[in-house]
């Protein structure tokens, strides 16, 4: 690797990260970060702040294109370990960084690595033309690192620093480093959606210049689940502002100043090429620079199609004319974040919605852009009715929003509540897979899955259930190959796998059980769908499971009956009694 001038040693980054990880004190973490960031040259500051946020690429939230398999191959090649020892090392730590540090122990590279070297290497990896090329570049990077540096190279590449550093704390570190107001740092970070740029603005005393970058996705605002109409009214107080909850995939639409239209998924990937009809309609309908938030749904002749049909469009780049015709997709818009030079995130929803309506999208897009249906409800009964109506329209349930709320990227606040369909589900990560029987012989069709102990970074995974897949044969075949590649330990019938596949699980009820590490088991669990849009960091936690169990005991949640996979409503019963499952 050629030397890069005027960049600081990556060893100092690694040492700081080690120290931050070693203390539990938030103040100590903040001060360590501030001391490190304060003295960095601008270029390094941008890269280091990006890495500390668990992102490998400054200025973008793109992925490196290095999956577990490629990272493992690079580590094995760099350390000379064979594949078995590499997997065993991973298994000992459940962490790539620690596995890298172990396998490269005592490794002395020829010359010190700089922060810029690592930044450039990640950039080269992201831009490499093939998977092999990415592995070669990652191998070189590991070879150029000491053991402790390799720990953070492995972790940043895997997008998790594991040093107990939440984004809020990084913002505090940036504020402390440059004597800036914390609120100003947070606001700038929200708008530019980039930790490196935020740090640089703070250093330059220019935080108020921050604004949304059109063409670069920002994180999506999230919703808090509520159990029922009564809870909605309790939380809202007065009149509730309700929208239909559409069952599709979340999308952010950017119309740039030069007239380009790009779509981004919930995990901030550019999905424009999968939905050319929506992009084309956006070009026609959006005359000025705009950022919209909405849901992509399969849509024909004024109504939504089943979610399963949308699945045939997901991940398909440049779909055929035939597929476009079979499953037409529309964008149901529900928020406006920027229009014609004005950032709207800090305006109340009431104003954002009015501005969105003023765009006349349905008309201008030939009904390819629609508006989320909006209504108000003054009491429980009205919410119930709205819920049933939404279900009639094949939508999933309701979103309840505070019209005075601002748009909070990446936050699950009380500004948005969600009341889901007659089905409580949990998002879990697959930790083990098993060969099937009978018709499912020769494929890995039984999945064991887990929830997170807490929402702390790096929290433990606790198993909660096991299910045969509800997936199609084609999906099972694809997943079988995938799981073979990410197998950690092969016990013959059963194998443990790298926890990276997120599944949404429906079940009849939760039971206390010593069978699984979570202390719960599910009755009749079924896989509803693979959640490609969620990362293992976003799965449900024990707090959510406990709450669901408590709500179930009072009959306040809706669960599946299990029979025939149909979902029906649970009949609510007495105070602390057991819920009975009734076919409504
Ligand atoms: P969940 O995926 O269960 O966490 O529910 C939140 C998701 O509902 C959002 O991320 C959106 O993808 C989707 N959604 C559907 N309709 C709406 C709406 N009207 N407002 C906000 N989100 C919606």
Tab-separated table of C-alpha atoms and ligand atoms in Angstrom, residues 221-223 243-247 249-250 266 295 334 372 396 399 401 412 416 418 420 531 534, ligand 1:
chain	number	residue	atom	x	y	z
A	221	UNK	CA	-38.450	7.821	11.141
A	222	UNK	CA	-39.804	4.764	12.961
A	223	UNK	CA	-42.985	4.059	14.877
A	243	UNK	CA	-53.287	7.020	8.262
A	244	UNK	CA	-53.652	3.614	6.693
A	245	UNK	CA	-50.605	1.437	7.266
A	246	UNK	CA	-49.689	0.075	3.854
A	247	UNK	CA	-47.973	-3.281	3.589
A	249	UNK	CA	-41.564	-1.646	1.535
A	250	UNK	CA	-40.478	1.712	2.813
A	266	UNK	CA	-35.119	1.387	4.583
A	295	UNK	CA	-44.269	2.993	0.970
A	334	UNK	CA	-46.931	10.063	3.490
A	372	UNK	CA	-51.567	7.862	2.247
A	396	UNK	CA	-51.987	-3.775	7.475
A	399	UNK	CA	-50.407	4.606	11.759
A	401	UNK	CA	-49.269	10.380	14.054
A	412	UNK	CA	-38.624	5.363	17.286
A	416	UNK	CA	-45.681	7.947	15.219
A	418	UNK	CA	-48.411	1.797	14.757
A	420	UNK	CA	-50.847	-3.555	13.336
A	531	UNK	CA	-36.791	-9.295	6.346
A	534	UNK	CA	-33.703	-5.285	8.537
B	1	LIG	P1	-43.081	-1.902	11.020
B	1	LIG	O1	-42.426	-2.312	9.731
B	1	LIG	O2	-44.051	-2.889	11.546
B	1	LIG	O3	-42.057	-1.452	12.044
B	1	LIG	O4	-44.013	-0.610	10.745
B	1	LIG	C1	-43.522	0.616	10.304
B	1	LIG	C2	-43.534	0.647	8.799
B	1	LIG	O5	-44.853	0.795	8.282
B	1	LIG	C3	-42.817	1.826	8.205
B	1	LIG	O6	-41.428	1.638	8.191
B	1	LIG	C4	-43.393	1.874	6.799
B	1	LIG	O7	-42.636	1.017	5.966
B	1	LIG	C5	-44.770	1.273	6.946
B	1	LIG	N1	-45.888	2.199	6.668
B	1	LIG	C6	-46.979	1.871	5.963
B	1	LIG	N2	-47.835	2.882	5.887
B	1	LIG	C7	-47.292	3.916	6.565
B	1	LIG	C8	-47.727	5.254	6.852
B	1	LIG	N3	-48.898	5.721	6.451
B	1	LIG	N4	-46.877	6.031	7.585
B	1	LIG	C9	-45.693	5.556	8.019
B	1	LIG	N5	-45.242	4.310	7.782
B	1	LIG	C10	-46.031	3.482	7.065
